[in-house]
PDB file of N, CA and C in Angstrom:
ATOM      1  N   MET J 184     -41.539 -53.067 -90.122  1.00 62.00           N
ATOM      2  CA  MET J 184     -41.372 -53.194 -91.568  1.00 62.00           C
ATOM      3  C   MET J 184     -42.691 -52.811 -92.244  1.00 62.00           C
ATOM      4  N   SER J 185     -42.618 -52.019 -93.304  1.00 80.00           N
ATOM      5  CA  SER J 185     -43.828 -51.649 -94.031  1.00 80.00           C
ATOM      6  C   SER J 185     -44.457 -52.897 -94.629  1.00 80.00           C
ATOM      7  N   PHE J 186     -45.760 -52.926 -94.636  1.00 89.00           N
ATOM      8  CA  PHE J 186     -46.434 -54.124 -95.108  1.00 89.00           C
ATOM      9  C   PHE J 186     -46.275 -54.324 -96.612  1.00 89.00           C
ATOM     10  N   SER J 187     -46.164 -53.267 -97.390  1.00 91.00           N
ATOM     11  CA  SER J 187     -46.071 -53.405 -98.852  1.00 91.00           C
ATOM     12  C   SER J 187     -44.850 -54.184 -99.293  1.00 91.00           C
ATOM     13  N   ASN J 188     -43.724 -53.951 -98.626  1.00 89.00           N
ATOM     14  CA  ASN J 188     -42.482 -54.608 -99.017  1.00 89.00           C
ATOM     15  C   ASN J 188     -42.438 -56.074 -98.637  1.00 89.00           C
ATOM     16  N   SER J 189     -43.304 -56.500 -97.726  1.00 87.00           N
ATOM     17  CA  SER J 189     -43.252 -57.875 -97.240  1.00 87.00           C
ATOM     18  C   SER J 189     -44.547 -58.655 -97.487  1.00 87.00           C
ATOM     19  N   SER J 190     -45.469 -58.083 -98.261  1.00 89.00           N
ATOM     20  CA  SER J 190     -46.759 -58.734 -98.504  1.00 89.00           C
ATOM     21  C   SER J 190     -47.000 -58.940 -99.988  1.00 89.00           C
ATOM     22  N   LYS J 191     -47.866 -59.882-100.279  1.00 89.00           N
ATOM     23  CA  LYS J 191     -48.252 -60.179-101.662  1.00 89.00           C
ATOM     24  C   LYS J 191     -49.758 -60.086-101.785  1.00 89.00           C
ATOM     25  N   GLN J 192     -50.208 -59.979-103.014  1.00 92.00           N
ATOM     26  CA  GLN J 192     -51.643 -59.956-103.335  1.00 92.00           C
ATOM     27  C   GLN J 192     -52.396 -58.913-102.506  1.00 92.00           C
ATOM     28  N   ILE J 193     -51.874 -57.713-102.483  1.00 94.00           N
ATOM     29  CA  ILE J 193     -52.489 -56.609-101.741  1.00 94.00           C
ATOM     30  C   ILE J 193     -53.704 -56.129-102.518  1.00 94.00           C
ATOM     31  N   GLN J 194     -54.833 -56.036-101.817  1.00 96.00           N
ATOM     32  CA  GLN J 194     -56.052 -55.555-102.470  1.00 96.00           C
ATOM     33  C   GLN J 194     -56.969 -54.886-101.450  1.00 96.00           C
ATOM     34  N   LEU J 195     -57.951 -54.166-101.978  1.00 97.00           N
ATOM     35  CA  LEU J 195     -58.948 -53.505-101.161  1.00 97.00           C
ATOM     36  C   LEU J 195     -60.278 -54.205-101.398  1.00 97.00           C
ATOM     37  N   VAL J 196     -60.908 -54.670-100.328  1.00 96.00           N
ATOM     38  CA  VAL J 196     -62.180 -55.379-100.405  1.00 96.00           C
ATOM     39  C   VAL J 196     -63.273 -54.464 -99.859  1.00 96.00           C
ATOM     40  N   ASP J 197     -64.380 -54.379-100.565  1.00 96.00           N
ATOM     41  CA  ASP J 197     -65.514 -53.539-100.156  1.00 96.00           C
ATOM     42  C   ASP J 197     -65.115 -52.093 -99.866  1.00 96.00           C
ATOM     43  N   GLU J 198     -64.070 -51.637-100.517  1.00 96.00           N
ATOM     44  CA  GLU J 198     -63.588 -50.259-100.470  1.00 96.00           C
ATOM     45  C   GLU J 198     -63.119 -49.788 -99.094  1.00 96.00           C
ATOM     46  N   HIS J 199     -62.918 -50.729 -98.125  1.00 97.00           N
ATOM     47  CA  HIS J 199     -62.381 -50.313 -96.831  1.00 97.00           C
ATOM     48  C   HIS J 199     -61.620 -51.404 -96.093  1.00 97.00           C
ATOM     49  N   ILE J 200     -61.565 -52.609 -96.627  1.00 97.00           N
ATOM     50  CA  ILE J 200     -60.850 -53.694 -95.959  1.00 97.00           C
ATOM     51  C   ILE J 200     -59.576 -54.011 -96.740  1.00 97.00           C
ATOM     52  N   LEU J 201     -58.437 -53.804 -96.085  1.00 97.00           N
ATOM     53  CA  LEU J 201     -57.150 -54.122 -96.678  1.00 97.00           C
ATOM     54  C   LEU J 201     -56.921 -55.619 -96.531  1.00 97.00           C
ATOM     55  N   SER J 202     -56.609 -56.283 -97.636  1.00 95.00           N
ATOM     56  CA  SER J 202     -56.370 -57.724 -97.632  1.00 95.00           C
ATOM     57  C   SER J 202     -55.042 -58.006 -98.321  1.00 95.00           C
ATOM     58  N   CYS J 203     -54.261 -58.936 -97.753  1.00 94.00           N
ATOM     59  CA  CYS J 203     -52.989 -59.313 -98.368  1.00 94.00           C
ATOM     60  C   CYS J 203     -52.493 -60.615 -97.756  1.00 94.00           C
ATOM     61  N   ASN J 204     -51.510 -61.188 -98.399  1.00 91.00           N
ATOM     62  CA  ASN J 204     -50.783 -62.323 -97.838  1.00 91.00           C
ATOM     63  C   ASN J 204     -49.523 -61.748 -97.208  1.00 91.00           C
ATOM     64  N   ALA J 205     -49.551 -61.610 -95.894  1.00 84.00           N
ATOM     65  CA  ALA J 205     -48.450 -60.987 -95.174  1.00 84.00           C
ATOM     66  C   ALA J 205     -47.401 -61.994 -94.712  1.00 84.00           C
ATOM     67  N   ASP J 206     -47.733 -63.269 -94.771  1.00 79.00           N
ATOM     68  CA  ASP J 206     -46.802 -64.305 -94.317  1.00 79.00           C
ATOM     69  C   ASP J 206     -47.077 -65.574 -95.110  1.00 79.00           C
ATOM     70  N   GLY J 207     -46.407 -65.721 -96.222  1.00 73.00           N
ATOM     71  CA  GLY J 207     -46.639 -66.905 -97.049  1.00 73.00           C
ATOM     72  C   GLY J 207     -48.026 -66.901 -97.646  1.00 73.00           C
ATOM     73  N   ASP J 208     -48.793 -67.946 -97.361  1.00 74.00           N
ATOM     74  CA  ASP J 208     -50.124 -68.077 -97.948  1.00 74.00           C
ATOM     75  C   ASP J 208     -51.246 -67.758 -96.977  1.00 74.00           C
ATOM     76  N   ASN J 209     -50.918 -67.145 -95.850  1.00 76.00           N
ATOM     77  CA  ASN J 209     -51.944 -66.837 -94.852  1.00 76.00           C
ATOM     78  C   ASN J 209     -52.529 -65.456 -95.107  1.00 76.00           C
ATOM     79  N   PRO J 210     -53.755 -65.390 -95.616  1.00 87.00           N
ATOM     80  CA  PRO J 210     -54.345 -64.074 -95.871  1.00 87.00           C
ATOM     81  C   PRO J 210     -54.633 -63.323 -94.567  1.00 87.00           C
ATOM     82  N   GLN J 211     -54.377 -62.028 -94.598  1.00 91.00           N
ATOM     83  CA  GLN J 211     -54.646 -61.142 -93.473  1.00 91.00           C
ATOM     84  C   GLN J 211     -55.564 -60.030 -93.937  1.00 91.00           C
ATOM     85  N   THR J 212     -56.425 -59.551 -93.055  1.00 94.00           N
ATOM     86  CA  THR J 212     -57.284 -58.417 -93.383  1.00 94.00           C
ATOM     87  C   THR J 212     -57.199 -57.384 -92.264  1.00 94.00           C
ATOM     88  N   LEU J 213     -57.465 -56.148 -92.650  1.00 96.00           N
ATOM     89  CA  LEU J 213     -57.484 -55.045 -91.701  1.00 96.00           C
ATOM     90  C   LEU J 213     -58.559 -54.072 -92.158  1.00 96.00           C
ATOM     91  N   ASP J 214     -59.546 -53.821 -91.299  1.00 98.00           N
ATOM     92  CA  ASP J 214     -60.606 -52.877 -91.632  1.00 98.00           C
ATOM     93  C   ASP J 214     -60.078 -51.461 -91.412  1.00 98.00           C
ATOM     94  N   LEU J 215     -59.837 -50.763 -92.509  1.00 98.00           N
ATOM     95  CA  LEU J 215     -59.266 -49.414 -92.434  1.00 98.00           C
ATOM     96  C   LEU J 215     -60.214 -48.408 -91.795  1.00 98.00           C
ATOM     97  N   ASN J 216     -61.510 -48.727 -91.737  1.00 98.00           N
ATOM     98  CA  ASN J 216     -62.471 -47.828 -91.094  1.00 98.00           C
ATOM     99  C   ASN J 216     -62.167 -47.617 -89.614  1.00 98.00           C
ATOM    100  N   GLY J 217     -61.423 -48.527 -89.006  1.00 97.00           N
ATOM    101  CA  GLY J 217     -61.081 -48.382 -87.600  1.00 97.00           C
ATOM    102  C   GLY J 217     -59.925 -47.432 -87.338  1.00 97.00           C
ATOM    103  N   PHE J 218     -59.267 -46.953 -88.399  1.00 97.00           N
ATOM    104  CA  PHE J 218     -58.040 -46.166 -88.219  1.00 97.00           C
ATOM    105  C   PHE J 218     -57.979 -44.905 -89.076  1.00 97.00           C
ATOM    106  N   ILE J 219     -58.830 -44.818 -90.095  1.00 98.00           N
ATOM    107  CA  ILE J 219     -58.769 -43.695 -91.042  1.00 98.00           C
ATOM    108  C   ILE J 219     -60.122 -42.993 -91.073  1.00 98.00           C
ATOM    109  N   GLY J 220     -60.069 -41.671 -91.028  1.00 98.00           N
ATOM    110  CA  GLY J 220     -61.284 -40.879 -91.038  1.00 98.00           C
ATOM    111  C   GLY J 220     -61.291 -39.848 -92.147  1.00 98.00           C
ATOM    112  N   ASN J 221     -62.279 -38.979 -92.085  1.00 98.00           N
ATOM    113  CA  ASN J 221     -62.489 -37.917 -93.061  1.00 98.00           C
ATOM    114  C   ASN J 221     -62.431 -36.572 -92.346  1.00 98.00           C
ATOM    115  N   SER J 222     -61.547 -35.700 -92.807  1.00 98.00           N
ATOM    116  CA  SER J 222     -61.491 -34.343 -92.294  1.00 98.00           C
ATOM    117  C   SER J 222     -61.798 -33.394 -93.446  1.00 98.00           C
ATOM    118  N   ASN J 223     -63.063 -33.056 -93.582  1.00 98.00           N
ATOM    119  CA  ASN J 223     -63.535 -32.134 -94.614  1.00 98.00           C
ATOM    120  C   ASN J 223     -63.047 -32.515 -96.017  1.00 98.00           C
ATOM    121  N   GLY J 224     -63.169 -33.811 -96.341  1.00 98.00           N
ATOM    122  CA  GLY J 224     -62.826 -34.275 -97.675  1.00 98.00           C
ATOM    123  C   GLY J 224     -61.413 -34.826 -97.821  1.00 98.00           C
ATOM    124  N   THR J 225     -60.681 -34.915 -96.711  1.00 98.00           N
ATOM    125  CA  THR J 225     -59.299 -35.399 -96.739  1.00 98.00           C
ATOM    126  C   THR J 225     -59.163 -36.645 -95.861  1.00 98.00           C
ATOM    127  N   LEU J 226     -58.502 -37.673 -96.377  1.00 98.00           N
ATOM    128  CA  LEU J 226     -58.207 -38.864 -95.588  1.00 98.00           C
ATOM    129  C   LEU J 226     -57.225 -38.514 -94.481  1.00 98.00           C
ATOM    130  N   VAL J 227     -57.512 -38.967 -93.244  1.00 98.00           N
ATOM    131  CA  VAL J 227     -56.629 -38.687 -92.114  1.00 98.00           C
ATOM    132  C   VAL J 227     -56.497 -39.925 -91.229  1.00 98.00           C
ATOM    133  N   TRP J 228     -55.285 -40.108 -90.686  1.00 97.00           N
ATOM    134  CA  TRP J 228     -55.069 -41.134 -89.672  1.00 97.00           C
ATOM    135  C   TRP J 228     -55.698 -40.664 -88.373  1.00 97.00           C
ATOM    136  N   GLY J 229     -56.132 -41.600 -87.555  1.00 95.00           N
ATOM    137  CA  GLY J 229     -56.648 -41.271 -86.237  1.00 95.00           C
ATOM    138  C   GLY J 229     -58.146 -41.072 -86.195  1.00 95.00           C
ATOM    139  N   GLY J 230     -58.785 -41.085 -87.336  1.00 95.00           N
ATOM    140  CA  GLY J 230     -60.235 -40.988 -87.365  1.00 95.00           C
ATOM    141  C   GLY J 230     -60.851 -42.363 -87.539  1.00 95.00           C
ATOM    142  N   SER J 231     -62.079 -42.384 -88.000  1.00 97.00           N
ATOM    143  CA  SER J 231     -62.734 -43.660 -88.261  1.00 97.00           C
ATOM    144  C   SER J 231     -63.815 -43.482 -89.317  1.00 97.00           C
ATOM    145  N   ASP J 232     -64.204 -44.607 -89.887  1.00 98.00           N
ATOM    146  CA  ASP J 232     -65.344 -44.692 -90.819  1.00 98.00           C
ATOM    147  C   ASP J 232     -65.213 -43.821 -92.067  1.00 98.00           C
ATOM    148  N   PHE J 233     -63.993 -43.689 -92.603  1.00 98.00           N
ATOM    149  CA  PHE J 233     -63.816 -42.878 -93.802  1.00 98.00           C
ATOM    150  C   PHE J 233     -64.727 -43.337 -94.939  1.00 98.00           C
ATOM    151  N   SER J 234     -64.963 -44.647 -95.047  1.00 97.00           N
ATOM    152  CA  SER J 234     -65.713 -45.156 -96.197  1.00 97.00           C
ATOM    153  C   SER J 234     -67.180 -44.733 -96.177  1.00 97.00           C
ATOM    154  N   LYS J 235     -67.699 -44.368 -95.014  1.00 97.00           N
ATOM    155  CA  LYS J 235     -69.089 -43.893 -94.932  1.00 97.00           C
ATOM    156  C   LYS J 235     -69.250 -42.530 -95.602  1.00 97.00           C
ATOM    157  N   HIS J 236     -68.138 -41.848 -95.840  1.00 97.00           N
ATOM    158  CA  HIS J 236     -68.141 -40.525 -96.465  1.00 97.00           C
ATOM    159  C   HIS J 236     -67.564 -40.553 -97.877  1.00 97.00           C
ATOM    160  N   ALA J 237     -67.228 -41.757 -98.353  1.00 97.00           N
ATOM    161  CA  ALA J 237     -66.563 -41.887 -99.653  1.00 97.00           C
ATOM    162  C   ALA J 237     -67.570 -42.095-100.771  1.00 97.00           C
ATOM    163  N   GLN J 238     -67.249 -41.545-101.928  1.00 96.00           N
ATOM    164  CA  GLN J 238     -68.062 -41.755-103.119  1.00 96.00           C
ATOM    165  C   GLN J 238     -67.792 -43.174-103.615  1.00 96.00           C
ATOM    166  N   TRP J 239     -68.856 -43.984-103.687  1.00 94.00           N
ATOM    167  CA  TRP J 239     -68.729 -45.390-104.062  1.00 94.00           C
ATOM    168  C   TRP J 239     -68.098 -45.507-105.450  1.00 94.00           C
ATOM    169  N   GLY J 240     -67.128 -46.389-105.564  1.00 93.00           N
ATOM    170  CA  GLY J 240     -66.463 -46.609-106.834  1.00 93.00           C
ATOM    171  C   GLY J 240     -65.224 -45.754-107.042  1.00 93.00           C
ATOM    172  N   TYR J 241     -64.944 -44.847-106.109  1.00 95.00           N
ATOM    173  CA  TYR J 241     -63.786 -43.958-106.233  1.00 95.00           C
ATOM    174  C   TYR J 241     -62.735 -44.213-105.154  1.00 95.00           C
ATOM    175  N   THR J 242     -62.856 -45.316-104.444  1.00 97.00           N
ATOM    176  CA  THR J 242     -61.869 -45.670-103.438  1.00 97.00           C
ATOM    177  C   THR J 242     -61.008 -46.800-104.000  1.00 97.00           C
ATOM    178  N   THR J 243     -59.692 -46.610-103.973  1.00 97.00           N
ATOM    179  CA  THR J 243     -58.799 -47.578-104.601  1.00 97.00           C
ATOM    180  C   THR J 243     -57.435 -47.549-103.926  1.00 97.00           C
ATOM    181  N   LEU J 244     -56.616 -48.517-104.278  1.00 97.00           N
ATOM    182  CA  LEU J 244     -55.225 -48.528-103.858  1.00 97.00           C
ATOM    183  C   LEU J 244     -54.360 -48.131-105.041  1.00 97.00           C
ATOM    184  N   ILE J 245     -53.324 -47.357-104.777  1.00 96.00           N
ATOM    185  CA  ILE J 245     -52.353 -46.969-105.794  1.00 96.00           C
ATOM    186  C   ILE J 245     -51.001 -47.504-105.334  1.00 96.00           C
ATOM    187  N   PHE J 246     -50.366 -48.270-106.191  1.00 94.00           N
ATOM    188  CA  PHE J 246     -49.087 -48.890-105.847  1.00 94.00           C
ATOM    189  C   PHE J 246     -47.944 -48.127-106.505  1.00 94.00           C
ATOM    190  N   THR J 247     -46.981 -47.706-105.704  1.00 89.00           N
ATOM    191  CA  THR J 247     -45.751 -47.096-106.192  1.00 89.00           C
ATOM    192  C   THR J 247     -44.599 -47.850-105.532  1.00 89.00           C
ATOM    193  N   PRO J 248     -43.393 -47.735-106.037  1.00 86.00           N
ATOM    194  CA  PRO J 248     -42.284 -48.481-105.437  1.00 86.00           C
ATOM    195  C   PRO J 248     -42.157 -48.208-103.929  1.00 86.00           C
ATOM    196  N   GLY J 249     -42.295 -49.255-103.140  1.00 83.00           N
ATOM    197  CA  GLY J 249     -42.109 -49.150-101.701  1.00 83.00           C
ATOM    198  C   GLY J 249     -43.266 -48.626-100.899  1.00 83.00           C
ATOM    199  N   GLN J 250     -44.389 -48.342-101.533  1.00 91.00           N
ATOM    200  CA  GLN J 250     -45.525 -47.857-100.751  1.00 91.00           C
ATOM    201  C   GLN J 250     -46.851 -48.148-101.439  1.00 91.00           C
ATOM    202  N   THR J 251     -47.874 -48.223-100.618  1.00 96.00           N
ATOM    203  CA  THR J 251     -49.240 -48.391-101.101  1.00 96.00           C
ATOM    204  C   THR J 251     -50.049 -47.213-100.591  1.00 96.00           C
ATOM    205  N   MET J 252     -50.701 -46.524-101.509  1.00 97.00           N
ATOM    206  CA  MET J 252     -51.506 -45.357-101.174  1.00 97.00           C
ATOM    207  C   MET J 252     -52.984 -45.714-101.253  1.00 97.00           C
ATOM    208  N   LEU J 253     -53.757 -45.246-100.275  1.00 98.00           N
ATOM    209  CA  LEU J 253     -55.208 -45.322-100.333  1.00 98.00           C
ATOM    210  C   LEU J 253     -55.693 -44.025-100.957  1.00 98.00           C
ATOM    211  N   GLN J 254     -56.568 -44.127-101.943  1.00 98.00           N
ATOM    212  CA  GLN J 254     -57.124 -42.934-102.588  1.00 98.00           C
ATOM    213  C   GLN J 254     -58.640 -43.000-102.530  1.00 98.00           C
ATOM    214  N   ALA J 255     -59.268 -41.880-102.160  1.00 98.00           N
ATOM    215  CA  ALA J 255     -60.727 -41.831-102.067  1.00 98.00           C
ATOM    216  C   ALA J 255     -61.215 -40.407-102.291  1.00 98.00           C
ATOM    217  N   ARG J 256     -62.443 -40.319-102.793  1.00 98.00           N
ATOM    218  CA  ARG J 256     -63.135 -39.028-102.872  1.00 98.00           C
ATOM    219  C   ARG J 256     -64.119 -38.994-101.714  1.00 98.00           C
ATOM    220  N   LEU J 257     -63.944 -38.010-100.830  1.00 98.00           N
ATOM    221  CA  LEU J 257     -64.745 -37.929 -99.612  1.00 98.00           C
ATOM    222  C   LEU J 257     -65.599 -36.672 -99.602  1.00 98.00           C
ATOM    223  N   LYS J 258     -66.713 -36.756 -98.871  1.00 98.00           N
ATOM    224  CA  LYS J 258     -67.588 -35.595 -98.722  1.00 98.00           C
ATOM    225  C   LYS J 258     -66.944 -34.538 -97.839  1.00 98.00           C
ATOM    226  N   THR J 259     -67.215 -33.293 -98.202  1.00 98.00           N
ATOM    227  CA  THR J 259     -66.784 -32.162 -97.394  1.00 98.00           C
ATOM    228  C   THR J 259     -67.918 -31.782 -96.445  1.00 98.00           C
ATOM    229  N   SER J 260     -67.680 -30.775 -95.610  1.00 96.00           N
ATOM    230  CA  SER J 260     -68.697 -30.351 -94.641  1.00 96.00           C
ATOM    231  C   SER J 260     -69.944 -29.788 -95.313  1.00 96.00           C
ATOM    232  N   ASP J 261     -69.826 -29.316 -96.571  1.00 97.00           N
ATOM    233  CA  ASP J 261     -71.011 -28.802 -97.262  1.00 97.00           C
ATOM    234  C   ASP J 261     -71.729 -29.874 -98.090  1.00 97.00           C
ATOM    235  N   GLY J 262     -71.259 -31.135 -97.986  1.00 96.00           N
ATOM    236  CA  GLY J 262     -71.931 -32.247 -98.648  1.00 96.00           C
ATOM    237  C   GLY J 262     -71.473 -32.553-100.061  1.00 96.00           C
ATOM    238  N   THR J 263     -70.542 -31.763-100.579  1.00 97.00           N
ATOM    239  CA  THR J 263     -70.010 -32.044-101.911  1.00 97.00           C
ATOM    240  C   THR J 263     -68.790 -32.956-101.780  1.00 97.00           C
ATOM    241  N   TYR J 264     -68.397 -33.567-102.886  1.00 98.00           N
ATOM    242  CA  TYR J 264     -67.209 -34.422-102.862  1.00 98.00           C
ATOM    243  C   TYR J 264     -65.969 -33.617-103.224  1.00 98.00           C
ATOM    244  N   ALA J 265     -64.936 -33.778-102.417  1.00 98.00           N
ATOM    245  CA  ALA J 265     -63.650 -33.128-102.672  1.00 98.00           C
ATOM    246  C   ALA J 265     -62.897 -33.899-103.748  1.00 98.00           C
ATOM    247  N   PRO J 266     -61.896 -33.284-104.356  1.00 98.00           N
ATOM    248  CA  PRO J 266     -61.023 -34.055-105.250  1.00 98.00           C
ATOM    249  C   PRO J 266     -60.414 -35.222-104.478  1.00 98.00           C
ATOM    250  N   ALA J 267     -59.948 -36.211-105.185  1.00 97.00           N
ATOM    251  CA  ALA J 267     -59.399 -37.409-104.552  1.00 97.00           C
ATOM    252  C   ALA J 267     -58.283 -37.056-103.569  1.00 97.00           C
ATOM    253  N   SER J 268     -58.335 -37.697-102.414  1.00 97.00           N
ATOM    254  CA  SER J 268     -57.330 -37.544-101.367  1.00 97.00           C
ATOM    255  C   SER J 268     -56.536 -38.848-101.291  1.00 97.00           C
ATOM    256  N   GLN J 269     -55.259 -38.750-100.942  1.00 98.00           N
ATOM    257  CA  GLN J 269     -54.417 -39.945-100.824  1.00 98.00           C
ATOM    258  C   GLN J 269     -53.784 -40.001 -99.445  1.00 98.00           C
ATOM    259  N   LEU J 270     -53.576 -41.247 -98.978  1.00 98.00           N
ATOM    260  CA  LEU J 270     -52.938 -41.478 -97.691  1.00 98.00           C
ATOM    261  C   LEU J 270     -51.979 -42.653 -97.844  1.00 98.00           C
ATOM    262  N   ASN J 271     -50.738 -42.483 -97.411  1.00 97.00           N
ATOM    263  CA  ASN J 271     -49.731 -43.529 -97.503  1.00 97.00           C
ATOM    264  C   ASN J 271     -49.984 -44.566 -96.409  1.00 97.00           C
ATOM    265  N   LEU J 272     -50.445 -45.753 -96.784  1.00 97.00           N
ATOM    266  CA  LEU J 272     -50.743 -46.796 -95.810  1.00 97.00           C
ATOM    267  C   LEU J 272     -49.477 -47.325 -95.146  1.00 97.00           C
ATOM    268  N   ASP J 273     -48.366 -47.334 -95.857  1.00 95.00           N
ATOM    269  CA  ASP J 273     -47.121 -47.833 -95.286  1.00 95.00           C
ATOM    270  C   ASP J 273     -46.566 -46.929 -94.187  1.00 95.00           C
ATOM    271  N   SER J 274     -47.044 -45.702 -94.089  1.00 95.00           N
ATOM    272  CA  SER J 274     -46.549 -44.816 -93.041  1.00 95.00           C
ATOM    273  C   SER J 274     -46.996 -45.269 -91.657  1.00 95.00           C
ATOM    274  N   ARG J 275     -48.051 -46.085 -91.573  1.00 96.00           N
ATOM    275  CA  ARG J 275     -48.546 -46.547 -90.273  1.00 96.00           C
ATOM    276  C   ARG J 275     -48.814 -48.051 -90.203  1.00 96.00           C
ATOM    277  N   ILE J 276     -48.983 -48.725 -91.338  1.00 95.00           N
ATOM    278  CA  ILE J 276     -49.299 -50.154 -91.315  1.00 95.00           C
ATOM    279  C   ILE J 276     -48.029 -50.960 -91.534  1.00 95.00           C
ATOM    280  N   GLY J 277     -47.831 -51.928 -90.662  1.00 92.00           N
ATOM    281  CA  GLY J 277     -46.660 -52.778 -90.755  1.00 92.00           C
ATOM    282  C   GLY J 277     -47.033 -54.247 -90.762  1.00 92.00           C
ATOM    283  N   ASN J 278     -46.030 -55.065 -90.988  1.00 89.00           N
ATOM    284  CA  ASN J 278     -46.174 -56.518 -90.986  1.00 89.00           C
ATOM    285  C   ASN J 278     -45.347 -57.046 -89.824  1.00 89.00           C
ATOM    286  N   ASP J 279     -46.024 -57.530 -88.791  1.00 89.00           N
ATOM    287  CA  ASP J 279     -45.360 -58.064 -87.611  1.00 89.00           C
ATOM    288  C   ASP J 279     -45.493 -59.582 -87.611  1.00 89.00           C
ATOM    289  N   HIS J 280     -44.512 -60.249 -88.200  1.00 86.00           N
ATOM    290  CA  HIS J 280     -44.500 -61.717 -88.284  1.00 86.00           C
ATOM    291  C   HIS J 280     -45.784 -62.264 -88.913  1.00 86.00           C
ATOM    292  N   GLY J 281     -46.224 -61.627 -89.985  1.00 87.00           N
ATOM    293  CA  GLY J 281     -47.390 -62.097 -90.717  1.00 87.00           C
ATOM    294  C   GLY J 281     -48.707 -61.500 -90.281  1.00 87.00           C
ATOM    295  N   ASN J 282     -48.682 -60.589 -89.321  1.00 89.00           N
ATOM    296  CA  ASN J 282     -49.899 -59.916 -88.862  1.00 89.00           C
ATOM    297  C   ASN J 282     -49.831 -58.443 -89.222  1.00 89.00           C
ATOM    298  N   LEU J 283     -50.891 -57.927 -89.800  1.00 92.00           N
ATOM    299  CA  LEU J 283     -50.967 -56.494 -90.101  1.00 92.00           C
ATOM    300  C   LEU J 283     -51.204 -55.729 -88.805  1.00 92.00           C
ATOM    301  N   VAL J 284     -50.382 -54.716 -88.572  1.00 94.00           N
ATOM    302  CA  VAL J 284     -50.509 -53.896 -87.353  1.00 94.00           C
ATOM    303  C   VAL J 284     -50.494 -52.419 -87.740  1.00 94.00           C
ATOM    304  N   VAL J 285     -51.188 -51.620 -86.968  1.00 95.00           N
ATOM    305  CA  VAL J 285     -51.218 -50.178 -87.183  1.00 95.00           C
ATOM    306  C   VAL J 285     -50.431 -49.523 -86.064  1.00 95.00           C
ATOM    307  N   ASN J 286     -49.439 -48.719 -86.451  1.00 92.00           N
ATOM    308  CA  ASN J 286     -48.617 -47.990 -85.496  1.00 92.00           C
ATOM    309  C   ASN J 286     -49.226 -46.613 -85.269  1.00 92.00           C
ATOM    310  N   ASP J 287     -49.129 -46.104 -84.051  1.00 83.00           N
ATOM    311  CA  ASP J 287     -49.741 -44.820 -83.706  1.00 83.00           C
ATOM    312  C   ASP J 287     -49.043 -43.624 -84.315  1.00 83.00           C
ATOM    313  N   SER J 288     -47.780 -43.756 -84.700  1.00 67.00           N
ATOM    314  CA  SER J 288     -47.097 -42.574 -85.249  1.00 67.00           C
ATOM    315  C   SER J 288     -46.306 -42.942 -86.475  1.00 67.00           C
TER     316      SER J 288
END
């Protein structure tokens, strides 16, 4: 089950830690740096440490019906910042009985 549909109080802490109440009042966190990387200015699954390449203050969550998007401006290989990139967190993050889990595909 996608975490957005089953969680409350979804927020981004320190521009890389996903925090929410996934099971009642029990807060859960997930460090997105362990699963999301930067590919020449684009957010990608399977990498790591995306926030080390992000322009501070430009990383946010965007909520749309049924999904939560991570948006960030990341450095490209030439050191400039690319336009904002988005990644659908619900495509890989789920809620397993109140625990946030990342699926490989």
